[in-house]
Amino acid sequence: KNQVEQSPQSLIILEGKNCTLQCNYTVSPFSNLRWYKQDTGRGPVSLTIMTFSENTKSNGRYTATLDADTKQSSLHITASQLSDSASYICVVSVSGGSYIPTFGRGTSLIVHP
Amino acid sequence: DGGITQSPKYLFRKEGQNVTLSCEQNLNHDAMYWYRQDPGQGLRLIYYSQIVNDFQKGDIAEGYSVSREKKESFPLTVTSAQKNPTAFYLCASSIVETGVGDVNTEAFFGQGTRLTVV
């Protein structure tokens, strides 16, 4: 069964600090992996997307990495801001069949001043 | 502007009543989805549709119904058979993957409808 596991479940950091969120998946055959940011009470918004041939992708202070061999991805947030407080969701899509993506449960990040 | 719109943002329902949540998109996407999100939980798939007049059950379809009469619209009805309907409901749309590694399959989400049963 396709699964996406994220860790930690929640994280509290001080403003200005860096942090890294993890995503492990068993989805196969792999098509692409996305990281979404979901503010409280809002719909998720895509941050980055990576295909199997990409190792890293940046979007401002957000940098995602992908290791297709070990089926792991990470999202690194640099110099965190209060507005980074949100849930970060890892989503993996398969290729050649079902177009339904598999969602992780998300990591809840709280940035304190 | 192109996008996906859910309405209403907040909805209150009495026990035993059916209620319909609206989802409209003007992105020309073939696929549409309904998800349910409970506090501290991930998104769970209720129903999805790849084409007009066709839809499939997701992981938690019991107590819900959908229709796809138009490409742009995918309303969700929460019926009285749904035992615990209070939740945050998200609608999404995307294109259908056309090839290996297709990066255009991003799911675009609406802003959600928070349903409360009173």
PDB file of C-alpha atoms in Angstrom, chain A residues 9 30-32 34 36 38 40-46 49-52 54 87 89 93-101 103-106, chain B residues 9 31 33 35 37 40-43 45 48-50 88 90 94-97 99-112 114:
ATOM      1  CA  GLN A   9       4.403  15.388  13.916  1.00  0.00           C
ATOM      2  CA  PHE A  30       7.204   7.255  -8.277  1.00  0.00           C
ATOM      3  CA  SER A  31       6.205  10.250 -10.386  1.00  0.00           C
ATOM      4  CA  ASN A  32       6.736  13.366  -8.321  1.00  0.00           C
ATOM      5  CA  ARG A  34       5.392  17.950  -3.615  1.00  0.00           C
ATOM      6  CA  TYR A  36       2.477  21.918   0.466  1.00  0.00           C
ATOM      7  CA  GLN A  38      -1.360  24.789   4.807  1.00  0.00           C
ATOM      8  CA  THR A  40      -4.804  27.182   9.639  1.00  0.00           C
ATOM      9  CA  GLY A  41      -8.301  27.135   8.174  1.00  0.00           C
ATOM     10  CA  ARG A  42      -7.052  27.449   4.585  1.00  0.00           C
ATOM     11  CA  GLY A  43      -6.420  25.135   1.681  1.00  0.00           C
ATOM     12  CA  PRO A  44      -2.890  23.782   1.060  1.00  0.00           C
ATOM     13  CA  VAL A  45      -0.642  25.680  -1.341  1.00  0.00           C
ATOM     14  CA  SER A  46       2.192  24.051  -3.285  1.00  0.00           C
ATOM     15  CA  ILE A  49       7.755  19.854  -6.700  1.00  0.00           C
ATOM     16  CA  MET A  50      10.466  17.358  -7.592  1.00  0.00           C
ATOM     17  CA  THR A  51      10.563  14.527 -10.091  1.00  0.00           C
ATOM     18  CA  PHE A  52      12.755  11.428  -9.765  1.00  0.00           C
ATOM     19  CA  GLU A  54      15.842  16.098  -9.211  1.00  0.00           C
ATOM     20  CA  SER A  87       1.195  22.614   8.563  1.00  0.00           C
ATOM     21  CA  ILE A  89       2.316  18.336   3.931  1.00  0.00           C
ATOM     22  CA  SER A  93       2.141  10.934  -6.908  1.00  0.00           C
ATOM     23  CA  VAL A  94       2.465   7.681  -8.824  1.00  0.00           C
ATOM     24  CA  SER A  95       2.958   7.359 -12.547  1.00  0.00           C
ATOM     25  CA  GLY A  96       1.390   5.200 -15.186  1.00  0.00           C
ATOM     26  CA  GLY A  97      -1.922   4.598 -13.543  1.00  0.00           C
ATOM     27  CA  SER A  98      -3.780   6.120 -10.660  1.00  0.00           C
ATOM     28  CA  TYR A  99      -3.525   9.876 -10.646  1.00  0.00           C
ATOM     29  CA  ILE A 100      -4.599  10.069  -7.028  1.00  0.00           C
ATOM     30  CA  PRO A 101      -1.778  11.500  -4.904  1.00  0.00           C
ATOM     31  CA  PHE A 103      -0.836  12.638   1.311  1.00  0.00           C
ATOM     32  CA  GLY A 104       1.235  12.571   4.444  1.00  0.00           C
ATOM     33  CA  ARG A 105      -0.365  13.653   7.717  1.00  0.00           C
ATOM     34  CA  GLY A 106       1.712  16.798   7.813  1.00  0.00           C
TER      35      GLY A 106
ATOM     36  CA  LYS B   9     -16.766  29.012   4.102  1.00  0.00           C
ATOM     37  CA  ALA B  31      -9.846  15.698 -12.131  1.00  0.00           C
ATOM     38  CA  TYR B  33     -11.386  15.628  -5.464  1.00  0.00           C
ATOM     39  CA  TYR B  35     -11.041  15.596   1.102  1.00  0.00           C
ATOM     40  CA  GLN B  37      -9.590  17.002   7.375  1.00  0.00           C
ATOM     41  CA  GLY B  40      -4.463  17.238  13.821  1.00  0.00           C
ATOM     42  CA  GLN B  41      -5.143  14.745  11.059  1.00  0.00           C
ATOM     43  CA  GLY B  42      -4.088  14.444   7.459  1.00  0.00           C
ATOM     44  CA  LEU B  43      -6.334  14.752   4.444  1.00  0.00           C
ATOM     45  CA  LEU B  45     -10.056  11.223   0.337  1.00  0.00           C
ATOM     46  CA  TYR B  48     -12.827  11.820  -6.812  1.00  0.00           C
ATOM     47  CA  SER B  49     -13.740  12.277 -10.429  1.00  0.00           C
ATOM     48  CA  GLN B  50     -11.647  12.145 -13.573  1.00  0.00           C
ATOM     49  CA  PHE B  88     -13.057  20.829   7.476  1.00  0.00           C
ATOM     50  CA  LEU B  90     -11.378  20.626   1.045  1.00  0.00           C
ATOM     51  CA  SER B  94      -5.792  18.846 -11.135  1.00  0.00           C
ATOM     52  CA  ILE B  95      -4.993  17.696 -14.613  1.00  0.00           C
ATOM     53  CA  VAL B  96      -4.659  13.960 -15.140  1.00  0.00           C
ATOM     54  CA  GLU B  97      -1.090  12.756 -15.545  1.00  0.00           C
ATOM     55  CA  GLY B  99       3.277  10.752 -18.792  1.00  0.00           C
ATOM     56  CA  VAL B 100       5.964   9.548 -16.421  1.00  0.00           C
ATOM     57  CA  GLY B 101       7.230  12.326 -14.230  1.00  0.00           C
ATOM     58  CA  ASP B 102       4.525  14.701 -15.378  1.00  0.00           C
ATOM     59  CA  VAL B 103       5.024  17.733 -13.206  1.00  0.00           C
ATOM     60  CA  ASN B 104       1.754  19.337 -14.145  1.00  0.00           C
ATOM     61  CA  THR B 105      -0.332  17.219 -11.821  1.00  0.00           C
ATOM     62  CA  GLU B 106      -0.314  19.761  -9.018  1.00  0.00           C
ATOM     63  CA  ALA B 107      -3.535  19.714  -7.049  1.00  0.00           C
ATOM     64  CA  PHE B 108      -5.001  23.172  -6.545  1.00  0.00           C
ATOM     65  CA  PHE B 109      -7.118  23.493  -3.438  1.00  0.00           C
ATOM     66  CA  GLY B 110     -10.075  25.632  -2.536  1.00  0.00           C
ATOM     67  CA  GLN B 111     -10.148  27.526   0.738  1.00  0.00           C
ATOM     68  CA  GLY B 112     -12.260  24.903   2.435  1.00  0.00           C
ATOM     69  CA  ARG B 114     -15.917  24.176   7.801  1.00  0.00           C
TER      70      ARG B 114
END
